[in-house]
Short mmCIF file of C-alpha atoms and ligand atoms in Angstrom, two decimals:
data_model
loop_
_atom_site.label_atom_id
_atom_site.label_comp_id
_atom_site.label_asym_id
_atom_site.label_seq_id
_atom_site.Cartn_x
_atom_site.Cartn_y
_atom_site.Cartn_z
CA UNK A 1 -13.21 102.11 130.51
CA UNK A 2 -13.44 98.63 128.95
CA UNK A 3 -13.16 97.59 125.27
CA UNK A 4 -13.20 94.40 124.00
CA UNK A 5 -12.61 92.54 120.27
CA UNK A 6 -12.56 89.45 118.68
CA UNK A 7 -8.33 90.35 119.26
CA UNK A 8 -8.56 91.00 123.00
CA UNK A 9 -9.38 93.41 125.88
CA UNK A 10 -8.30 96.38 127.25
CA UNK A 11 -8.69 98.43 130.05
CA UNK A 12 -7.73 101.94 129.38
CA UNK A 13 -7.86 104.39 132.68
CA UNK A 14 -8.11 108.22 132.58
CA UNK A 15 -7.70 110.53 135.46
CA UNK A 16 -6.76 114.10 136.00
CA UNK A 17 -4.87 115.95 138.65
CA UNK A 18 -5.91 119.55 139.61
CA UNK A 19 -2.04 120.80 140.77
CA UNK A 20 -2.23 123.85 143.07
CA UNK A 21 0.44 125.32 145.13
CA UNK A 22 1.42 129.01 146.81
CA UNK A 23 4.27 131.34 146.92
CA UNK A 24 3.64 133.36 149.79
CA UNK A 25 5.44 136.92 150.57
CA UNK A 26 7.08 136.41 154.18
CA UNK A 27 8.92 139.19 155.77
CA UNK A 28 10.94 138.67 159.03
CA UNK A 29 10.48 134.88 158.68
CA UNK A 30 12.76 134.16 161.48
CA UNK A 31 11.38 136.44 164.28
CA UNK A 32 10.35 134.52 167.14
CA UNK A 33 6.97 136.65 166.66
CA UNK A 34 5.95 136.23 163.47
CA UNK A 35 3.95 133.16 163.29
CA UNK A 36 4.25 132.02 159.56
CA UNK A 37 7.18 129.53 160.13
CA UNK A 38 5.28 127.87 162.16
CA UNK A 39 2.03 127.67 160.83
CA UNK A 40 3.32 125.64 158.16
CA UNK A 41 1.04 122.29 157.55
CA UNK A 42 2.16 119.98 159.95
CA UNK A 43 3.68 122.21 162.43
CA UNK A 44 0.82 122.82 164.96
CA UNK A 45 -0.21 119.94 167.56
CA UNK A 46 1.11 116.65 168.13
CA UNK A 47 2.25 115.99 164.41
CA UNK A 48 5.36 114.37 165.10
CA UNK A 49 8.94 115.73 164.36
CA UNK A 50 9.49 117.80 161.32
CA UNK A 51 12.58 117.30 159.16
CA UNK A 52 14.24 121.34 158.38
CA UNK A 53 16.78 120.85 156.05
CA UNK A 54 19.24 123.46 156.11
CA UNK A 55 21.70 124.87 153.48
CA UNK A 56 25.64 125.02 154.47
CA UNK A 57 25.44 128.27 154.41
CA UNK A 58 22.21 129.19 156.14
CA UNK A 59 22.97 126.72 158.86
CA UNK A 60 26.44 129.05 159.52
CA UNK A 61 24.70 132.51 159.08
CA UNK A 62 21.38 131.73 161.04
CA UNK A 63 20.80 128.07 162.17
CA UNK A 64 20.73 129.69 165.49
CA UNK A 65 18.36 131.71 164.85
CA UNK A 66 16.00 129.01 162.90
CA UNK A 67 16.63 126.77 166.42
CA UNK A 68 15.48 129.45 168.62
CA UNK A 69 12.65 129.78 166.48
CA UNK A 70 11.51 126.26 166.37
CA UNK A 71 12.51 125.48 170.19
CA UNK A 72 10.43 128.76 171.37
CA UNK A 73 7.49 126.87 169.78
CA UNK A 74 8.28 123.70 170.82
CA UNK A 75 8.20 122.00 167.33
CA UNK A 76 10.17 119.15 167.48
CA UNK A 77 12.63 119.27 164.68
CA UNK A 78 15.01 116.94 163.12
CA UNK A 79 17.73 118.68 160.95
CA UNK A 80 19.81 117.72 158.44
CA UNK A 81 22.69 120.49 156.52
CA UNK A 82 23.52 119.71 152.51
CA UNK A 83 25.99 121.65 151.19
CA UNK A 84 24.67 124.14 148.71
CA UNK A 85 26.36 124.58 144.69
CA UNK A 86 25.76 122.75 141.40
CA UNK A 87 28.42 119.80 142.75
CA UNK A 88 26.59 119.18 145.39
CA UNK A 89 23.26 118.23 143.59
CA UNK A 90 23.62 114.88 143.67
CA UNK A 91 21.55 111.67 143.58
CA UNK A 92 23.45 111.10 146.97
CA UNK A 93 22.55 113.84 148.58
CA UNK A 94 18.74 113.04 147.95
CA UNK A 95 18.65 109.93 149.24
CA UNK A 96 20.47 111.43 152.15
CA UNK A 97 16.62 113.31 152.96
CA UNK A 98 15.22 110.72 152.45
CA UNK A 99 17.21 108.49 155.02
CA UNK A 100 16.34 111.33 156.94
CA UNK A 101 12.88 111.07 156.78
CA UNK A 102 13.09 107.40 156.93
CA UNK A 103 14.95 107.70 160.50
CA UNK A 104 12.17 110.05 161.60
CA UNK A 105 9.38 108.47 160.55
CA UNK A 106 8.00 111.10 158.45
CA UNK A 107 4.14 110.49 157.67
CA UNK A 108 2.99 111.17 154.11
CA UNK A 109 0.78 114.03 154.65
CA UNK A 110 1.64 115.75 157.80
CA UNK A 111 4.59 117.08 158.47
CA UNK A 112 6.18 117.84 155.28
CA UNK A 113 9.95 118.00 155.62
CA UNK A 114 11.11 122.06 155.12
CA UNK A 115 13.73 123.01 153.14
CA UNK A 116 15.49 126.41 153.68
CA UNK A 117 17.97 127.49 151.33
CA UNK A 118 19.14 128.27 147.79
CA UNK A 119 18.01 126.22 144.27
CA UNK A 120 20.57 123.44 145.17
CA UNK A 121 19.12 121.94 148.39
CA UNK A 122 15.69 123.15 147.62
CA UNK A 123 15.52 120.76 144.23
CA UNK A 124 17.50 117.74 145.73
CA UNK A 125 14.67 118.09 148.86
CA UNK A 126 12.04 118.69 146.19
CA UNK A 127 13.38 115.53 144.75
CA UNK A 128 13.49 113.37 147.32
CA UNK A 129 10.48 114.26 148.98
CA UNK A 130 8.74 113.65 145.67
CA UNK A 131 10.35 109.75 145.49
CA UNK A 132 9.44 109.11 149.85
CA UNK A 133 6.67 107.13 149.85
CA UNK A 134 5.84 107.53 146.05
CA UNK A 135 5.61 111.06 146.87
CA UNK A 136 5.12 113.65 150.19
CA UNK A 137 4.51 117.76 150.10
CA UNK A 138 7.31 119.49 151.52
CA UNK A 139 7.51 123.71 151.77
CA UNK A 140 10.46 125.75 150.38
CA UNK A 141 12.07 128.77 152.06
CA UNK A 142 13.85 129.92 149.30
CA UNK A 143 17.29 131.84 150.27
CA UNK A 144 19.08 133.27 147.14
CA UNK A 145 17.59 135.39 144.80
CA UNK A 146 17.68 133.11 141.64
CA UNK A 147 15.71 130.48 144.30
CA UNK A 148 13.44 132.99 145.47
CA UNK A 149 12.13 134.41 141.92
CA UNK A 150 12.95 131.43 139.78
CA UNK A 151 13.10 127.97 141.66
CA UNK A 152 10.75 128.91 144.68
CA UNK A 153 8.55 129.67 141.33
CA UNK A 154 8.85 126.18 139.36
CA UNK A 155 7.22 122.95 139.82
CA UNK A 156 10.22 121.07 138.92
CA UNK A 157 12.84 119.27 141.31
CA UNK A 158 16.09 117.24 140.02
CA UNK A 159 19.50 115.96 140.61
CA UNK A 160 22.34 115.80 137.99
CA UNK A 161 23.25 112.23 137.11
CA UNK A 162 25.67 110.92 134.26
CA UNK A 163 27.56 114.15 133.28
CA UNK A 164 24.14 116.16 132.45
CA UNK A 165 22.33 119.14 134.75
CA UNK A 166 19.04 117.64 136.01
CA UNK A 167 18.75 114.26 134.58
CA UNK A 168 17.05 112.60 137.31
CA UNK A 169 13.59 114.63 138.65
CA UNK A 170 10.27 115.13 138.62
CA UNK A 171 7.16 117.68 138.53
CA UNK A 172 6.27 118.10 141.80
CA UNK A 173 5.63 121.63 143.42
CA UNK A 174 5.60 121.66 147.11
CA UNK A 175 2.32 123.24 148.21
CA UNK A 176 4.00 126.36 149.77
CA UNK A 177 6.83 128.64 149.11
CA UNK A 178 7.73 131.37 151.60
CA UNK A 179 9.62 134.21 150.39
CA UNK A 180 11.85 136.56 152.64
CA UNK A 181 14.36 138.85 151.17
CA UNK A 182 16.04 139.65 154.08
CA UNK A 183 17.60 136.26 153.65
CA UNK A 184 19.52 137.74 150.73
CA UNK A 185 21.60 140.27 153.10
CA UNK A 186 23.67 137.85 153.34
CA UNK A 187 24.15 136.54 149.66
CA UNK A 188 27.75 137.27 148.08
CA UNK A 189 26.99 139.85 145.62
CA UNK A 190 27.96 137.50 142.64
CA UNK A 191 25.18 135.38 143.76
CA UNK A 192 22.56 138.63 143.31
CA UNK A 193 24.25 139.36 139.96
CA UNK A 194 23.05 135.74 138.53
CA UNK A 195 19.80 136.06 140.21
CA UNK A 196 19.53 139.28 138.45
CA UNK A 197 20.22 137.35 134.90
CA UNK A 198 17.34 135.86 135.38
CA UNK A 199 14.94 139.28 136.84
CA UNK A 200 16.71 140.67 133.10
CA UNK A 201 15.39 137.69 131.42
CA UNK A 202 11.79 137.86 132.61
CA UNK A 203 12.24 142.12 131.91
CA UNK A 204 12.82 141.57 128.24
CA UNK A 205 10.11 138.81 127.46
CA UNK A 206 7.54 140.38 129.24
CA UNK A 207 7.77 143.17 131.62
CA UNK A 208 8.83 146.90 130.52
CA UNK A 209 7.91 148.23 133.77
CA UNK A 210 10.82 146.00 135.20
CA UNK A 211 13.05 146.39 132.67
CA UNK A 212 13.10 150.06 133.40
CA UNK A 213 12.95 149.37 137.78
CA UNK A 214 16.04 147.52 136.75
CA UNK A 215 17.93 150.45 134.47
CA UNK A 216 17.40 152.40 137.49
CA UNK A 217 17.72 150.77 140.03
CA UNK A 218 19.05 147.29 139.47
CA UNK A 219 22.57 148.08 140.39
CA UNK A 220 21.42 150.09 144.04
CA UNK A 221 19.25 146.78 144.65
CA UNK A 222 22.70 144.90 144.19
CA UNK A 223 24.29 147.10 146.37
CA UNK A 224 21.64 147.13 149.16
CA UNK A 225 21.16 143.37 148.85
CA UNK A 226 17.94 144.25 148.48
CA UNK A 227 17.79 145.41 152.10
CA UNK A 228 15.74 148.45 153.02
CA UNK A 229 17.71 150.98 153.43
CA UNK A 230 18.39 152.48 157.19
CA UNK A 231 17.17 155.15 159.08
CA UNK A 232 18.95 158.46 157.97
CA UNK A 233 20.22 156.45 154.67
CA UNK A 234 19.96 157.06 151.19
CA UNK A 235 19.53 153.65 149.00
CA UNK A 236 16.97 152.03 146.94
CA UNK A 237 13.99 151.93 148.97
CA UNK A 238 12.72 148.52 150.15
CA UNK A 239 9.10 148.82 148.15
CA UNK A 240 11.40 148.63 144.87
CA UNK A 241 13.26 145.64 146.25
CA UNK A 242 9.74 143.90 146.89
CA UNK A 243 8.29 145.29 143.34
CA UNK A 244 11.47 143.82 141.80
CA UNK A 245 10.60 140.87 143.47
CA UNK A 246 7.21 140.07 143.07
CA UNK A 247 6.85 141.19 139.24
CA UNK A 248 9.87 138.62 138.92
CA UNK A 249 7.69 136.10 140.85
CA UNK A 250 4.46 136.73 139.40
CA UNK A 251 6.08 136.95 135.66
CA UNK A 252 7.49 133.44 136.41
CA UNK A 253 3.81 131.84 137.39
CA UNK A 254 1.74 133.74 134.87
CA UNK A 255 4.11 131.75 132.16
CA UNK A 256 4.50 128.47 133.72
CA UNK A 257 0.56 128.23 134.82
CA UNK A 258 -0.91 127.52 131.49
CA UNK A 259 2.51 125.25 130.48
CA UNK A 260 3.38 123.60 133.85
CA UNK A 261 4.39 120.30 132.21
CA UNK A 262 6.23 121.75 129.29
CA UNK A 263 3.81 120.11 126.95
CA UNK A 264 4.17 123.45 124.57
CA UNK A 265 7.89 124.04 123.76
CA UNK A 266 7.43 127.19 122.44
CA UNK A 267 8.08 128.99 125.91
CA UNK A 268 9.24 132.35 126.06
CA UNK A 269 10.73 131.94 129.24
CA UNK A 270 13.07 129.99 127.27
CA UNK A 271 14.72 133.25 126.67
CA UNK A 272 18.40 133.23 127.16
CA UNK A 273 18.20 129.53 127.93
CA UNK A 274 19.02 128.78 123.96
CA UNK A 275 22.20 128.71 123.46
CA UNK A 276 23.45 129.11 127.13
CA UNK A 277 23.31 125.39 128.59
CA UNK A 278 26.02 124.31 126.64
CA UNK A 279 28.25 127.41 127.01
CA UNK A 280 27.50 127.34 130.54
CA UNK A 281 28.77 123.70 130.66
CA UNK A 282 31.68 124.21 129.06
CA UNK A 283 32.69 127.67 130.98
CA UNK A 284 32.17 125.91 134.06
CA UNK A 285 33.65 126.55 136.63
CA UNK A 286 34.03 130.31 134.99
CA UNK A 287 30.45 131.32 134.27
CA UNK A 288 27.40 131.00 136.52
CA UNK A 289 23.94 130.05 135.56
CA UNK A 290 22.39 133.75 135.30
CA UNK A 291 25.77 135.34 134.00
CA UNK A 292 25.27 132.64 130.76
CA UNK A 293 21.94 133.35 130.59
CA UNK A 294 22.07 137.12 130.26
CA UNK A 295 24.97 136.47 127.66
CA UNK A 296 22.23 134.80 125.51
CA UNK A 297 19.60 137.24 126.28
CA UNK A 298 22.34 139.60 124.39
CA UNK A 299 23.11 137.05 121.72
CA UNK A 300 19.52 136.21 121.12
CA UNK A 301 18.77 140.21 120.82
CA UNK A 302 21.57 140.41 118.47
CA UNK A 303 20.19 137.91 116.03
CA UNK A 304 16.65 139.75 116.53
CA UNK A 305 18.35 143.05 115.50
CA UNK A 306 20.26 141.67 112.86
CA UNK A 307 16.51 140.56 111.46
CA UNK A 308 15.27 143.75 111.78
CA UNK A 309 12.86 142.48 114.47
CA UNK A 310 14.16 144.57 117.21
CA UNK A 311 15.54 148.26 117.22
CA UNK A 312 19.10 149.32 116.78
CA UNK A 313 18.64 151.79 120.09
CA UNK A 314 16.65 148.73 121.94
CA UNK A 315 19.65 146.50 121.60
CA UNK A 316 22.12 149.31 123.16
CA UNK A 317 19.64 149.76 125.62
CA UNK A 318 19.80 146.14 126.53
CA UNK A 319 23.53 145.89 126.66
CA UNK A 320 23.47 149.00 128.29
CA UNK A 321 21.61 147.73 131.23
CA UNK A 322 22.75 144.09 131.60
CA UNK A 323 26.40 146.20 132.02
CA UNK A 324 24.71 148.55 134.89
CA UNK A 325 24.05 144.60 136.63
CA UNK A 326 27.09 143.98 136.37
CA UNK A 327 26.34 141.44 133.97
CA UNK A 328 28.82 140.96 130.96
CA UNK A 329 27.48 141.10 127.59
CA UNK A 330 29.72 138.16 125.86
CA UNK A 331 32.44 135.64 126.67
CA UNK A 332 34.71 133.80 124.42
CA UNK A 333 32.72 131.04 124.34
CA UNK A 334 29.86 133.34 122.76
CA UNK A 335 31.86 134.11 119.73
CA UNK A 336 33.06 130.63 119.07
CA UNK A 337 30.42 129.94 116.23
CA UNK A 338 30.76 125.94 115.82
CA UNK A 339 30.06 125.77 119.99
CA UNK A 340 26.71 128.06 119.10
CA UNK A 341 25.94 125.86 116.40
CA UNK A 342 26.24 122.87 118.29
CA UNK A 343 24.40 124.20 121.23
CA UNK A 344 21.88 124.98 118.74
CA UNK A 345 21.41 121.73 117.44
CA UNK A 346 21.30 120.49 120.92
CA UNK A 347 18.49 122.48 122.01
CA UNK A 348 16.53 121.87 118.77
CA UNK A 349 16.85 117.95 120.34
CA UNK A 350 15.00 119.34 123.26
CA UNK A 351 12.98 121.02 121.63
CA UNK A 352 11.73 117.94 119.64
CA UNK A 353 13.38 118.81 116.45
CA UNK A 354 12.04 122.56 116.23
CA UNK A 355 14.12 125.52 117.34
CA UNK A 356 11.24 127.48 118.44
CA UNK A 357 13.79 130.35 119.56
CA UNK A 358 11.98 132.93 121.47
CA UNK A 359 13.39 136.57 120.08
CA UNK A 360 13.02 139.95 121.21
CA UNK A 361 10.07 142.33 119.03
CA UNK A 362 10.84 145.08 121.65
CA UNK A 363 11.92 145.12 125.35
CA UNK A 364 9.30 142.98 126.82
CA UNK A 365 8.04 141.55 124.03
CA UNK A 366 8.85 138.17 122.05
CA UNK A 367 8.09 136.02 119.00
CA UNK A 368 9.64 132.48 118.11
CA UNK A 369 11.83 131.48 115.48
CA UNK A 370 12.16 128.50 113.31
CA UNK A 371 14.54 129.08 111.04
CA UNK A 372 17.45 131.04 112.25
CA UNK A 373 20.41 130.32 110.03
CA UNK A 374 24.00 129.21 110.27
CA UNK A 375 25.13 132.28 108.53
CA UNK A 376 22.84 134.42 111.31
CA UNK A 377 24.70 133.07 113.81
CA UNK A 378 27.76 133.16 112.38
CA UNK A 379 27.27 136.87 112.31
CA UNK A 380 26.03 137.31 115.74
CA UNK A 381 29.21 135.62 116.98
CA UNK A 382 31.23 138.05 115.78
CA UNK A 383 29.10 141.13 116.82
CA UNK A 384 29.69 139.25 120.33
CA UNK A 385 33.65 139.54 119.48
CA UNK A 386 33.41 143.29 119.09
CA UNK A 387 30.98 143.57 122.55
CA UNK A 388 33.64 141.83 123.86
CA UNK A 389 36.52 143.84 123.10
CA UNK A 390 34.32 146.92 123.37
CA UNK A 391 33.88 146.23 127.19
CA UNK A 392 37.38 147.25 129.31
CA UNK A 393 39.54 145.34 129.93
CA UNK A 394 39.18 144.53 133.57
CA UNK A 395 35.86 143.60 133.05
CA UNK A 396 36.84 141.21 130.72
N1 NAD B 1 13.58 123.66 139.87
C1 NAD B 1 13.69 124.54 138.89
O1 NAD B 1 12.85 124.67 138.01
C2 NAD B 1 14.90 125.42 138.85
C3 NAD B 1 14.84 126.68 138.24
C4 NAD B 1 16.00 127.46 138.22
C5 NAD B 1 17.18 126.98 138.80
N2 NAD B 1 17.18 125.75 139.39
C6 NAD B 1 18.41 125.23 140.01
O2 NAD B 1 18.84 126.09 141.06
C7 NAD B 1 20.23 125.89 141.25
C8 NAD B 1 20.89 127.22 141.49
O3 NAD B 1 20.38 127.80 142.66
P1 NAD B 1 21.21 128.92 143.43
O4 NAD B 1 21.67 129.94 142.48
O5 NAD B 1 20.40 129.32 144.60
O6 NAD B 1 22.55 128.14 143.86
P2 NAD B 1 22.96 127.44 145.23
O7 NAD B 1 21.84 126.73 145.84
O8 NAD B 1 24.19 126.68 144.95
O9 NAD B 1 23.32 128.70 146.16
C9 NAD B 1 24.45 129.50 145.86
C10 NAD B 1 25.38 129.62 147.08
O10 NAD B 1 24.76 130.46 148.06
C11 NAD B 1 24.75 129.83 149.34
N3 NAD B 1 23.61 130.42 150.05
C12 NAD B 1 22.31 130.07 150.03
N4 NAD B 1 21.57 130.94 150.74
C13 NAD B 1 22.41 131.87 151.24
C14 NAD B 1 22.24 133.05 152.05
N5 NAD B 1 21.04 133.47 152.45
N6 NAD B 1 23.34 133.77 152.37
C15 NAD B 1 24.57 133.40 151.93
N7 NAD B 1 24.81 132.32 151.16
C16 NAD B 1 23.72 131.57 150.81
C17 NAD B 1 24.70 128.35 149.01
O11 NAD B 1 25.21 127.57 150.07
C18 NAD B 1 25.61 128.28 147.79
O12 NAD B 1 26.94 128.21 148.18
C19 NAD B 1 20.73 125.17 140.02
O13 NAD B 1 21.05 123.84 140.35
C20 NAD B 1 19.56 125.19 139.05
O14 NAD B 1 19.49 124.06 138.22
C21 NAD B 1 16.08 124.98 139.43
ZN1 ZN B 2 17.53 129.68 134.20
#
């Protein structure tokens, strides 16, 4: 569009960008038989060699298996192993891909690199294939359960930079996301617990029905690494591993379709992500991402009961159940009320200068908050005190 003035001209463009992308149940990814590895874009014909970046970890526990697979089908592959954890997601390591892709040549549109492997590596390949060429798809086989239910979800990649989590990334969701649990046999069982802060998270903001597949069976999933159980063997059966899953998944993208860019910051999936960052940050090495965040799922539902918005017998029930994940209720850090204030204030920053606190009405229901006060919180640290010396003390 052109405008013009006695002052000057200017050219104003408008475009828009329909953004569309899949998460796609996979079972038995890796079986020489099952074809949906590689009928990934790109894979078939004479597309040139594909870039498979691997995680540390997967690249120990099955880059045998993911060669097999590839060699069987003659897809020529390229690979490159990042080490997975939060140290490791570095600006670095990015540019790493994309030397990778440099070296191979990688076209823009048809062989998008693969990553396999937990949120780490799957945002600093999200990143970097989102810089390559001002931007190239890439597909995500997400290999922890916090990657496969909330990262393998989001259309966000990143690297920290300067001292802060994700400071450096962008909005780009690769077009495909292939989901196997059996991947998560394998995943130390701290590792489920944290992706399970996260399955508790989406439970109380919106879900009932997997709040109470949790209560019940949340602690067998752990146990059975969300493995079907044998032949002959009692367990939690694998349809309540996949039901677990998918109303995680599906949770996740029913929130984040209508708000993809964050445009509205009154998101309820902001739930236990209030006052966590900062206590995460300071814990660290201590606390993991989903052990903070179910912390201030608690704390938030303690400041909701102390309102009167949520029931007494809710809020045990809540505590009650984080406990059965093996998820701790409070931490020091929790009942330190000038570190809650601050992260507060901090996330009223991000928040552009409103708290817009999402807060439990019920389990699996929420409201927002403006004006939570420092007295409120003042009192919910110390209810966090007595959940803390309530709990035993080895599981302190
Ligand atoms: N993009 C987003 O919107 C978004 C959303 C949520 C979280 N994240 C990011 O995700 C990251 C956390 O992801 P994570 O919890 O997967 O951590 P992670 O990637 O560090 O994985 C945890 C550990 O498990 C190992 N691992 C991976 N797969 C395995 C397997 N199948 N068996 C055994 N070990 C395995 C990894 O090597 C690592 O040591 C954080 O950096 C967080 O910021 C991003
Ligand atoms: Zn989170």
């Amino acid at each position: 569009m052109v405008t013009s003035s006695r002052h000057g001209r200017s050219w104003r463009l408008r475009s828009e960008q329909i953004v569309e992308y899949e998460i796609v149940d996979a079972p038995g990814l890796l079986d020489p038989d099952n074809p949906a590895l590689a009928s990934v874009p790109g894979t078939a014909g004479r597309s040139g060699t594909r870039v498979v970046v691997l995680d540390d970890a997967v690249e120990a526990l099955y880059g045998e298996r993911i060669r097999t697979y590839f060699d069987q089908r003659d897809v020529p592959v390229a690979y490159l192993v990042l080490p997975g954890s939060e140290e490791n997601k570095t600006v670095e390591r990015a540019l790493d891909v994309v030397d990778k892709l440099n070296a191979v040549g990688t076209n823009r549109l048809s062989t998008p690199p693969l990553v396999i492997g937990g949120g780490v590596v799957a945002d600093v390949v999200g990143l970097a294939a989102s810089l390559y060429r001002r931007g190239i798809p890439s597909v995500r086989v997400p290999t922890t359960l916090l990657a496969q239910v909330d990262v393998g979800v989001a259309a966000k990649t990143g690297v920290n930079y300067g001292g802060y989590r994700n400071r450096l990334g962008s909005y780009s969701p690769p077009p495909l996301t292939l989901i196997d649990r059996e991947f998560l046999a394998t995943v130390p069982e701290r590792q489920l617990r944290n992706g399970m802060g996260e399955i508790f998270k989406m439970a109380l903001i919106k879900d009932r029905r997997l709040f109470d597949l949790l209560a019940e069976y949340g602690a067998g999933l752990v146990e059975a690494r969300f493995q079907d159980p044998g032949p002959g063997q009692d367990g939690v059966p694998g349809t309540v591993a996949d039901e677990v899953i998918g109303r995680a998944i599906a949770g996740m993208a029913e929130e984040l379709e209508p708000n993809l860019w964050e445009k509205n910051l009154r998101r309820s999936v902001d739930y236990g992500h209030s006052f966590s960052p900062l206590v995460e940050m300071r814990a660290l090495p201590e606390l993991l991402h989903g052990e903070a965040v179910a912390m201030d799922c608690v704390f938030s539902a303690v400041v909701a009961t102390g309102r009167g918005l949520l029931d007494a017998a809710d809020f045990t029930t809540v505590v009650e159940v984080a406990g059965r994940l093996g998820l701790a209720p409070a931490h020091p850090l929790f009942c330190d009320a000038d570190l809650v204030l601050e992260a507060l204030a901090d996330t009223v920053r991000h928040r552009d200068g409103r708290q817009n606190l999402p807060m439990l009405t019920a389990i699996g229901e929420v409201c927002f908050l403006d004006d939570v006060t420092e007295a409120e919180i003042k009192q919910a640290c110390a209810t966090m005190a007595d959940l803390l010396d309530a709990r035993p003390a080895d599981a302190r």
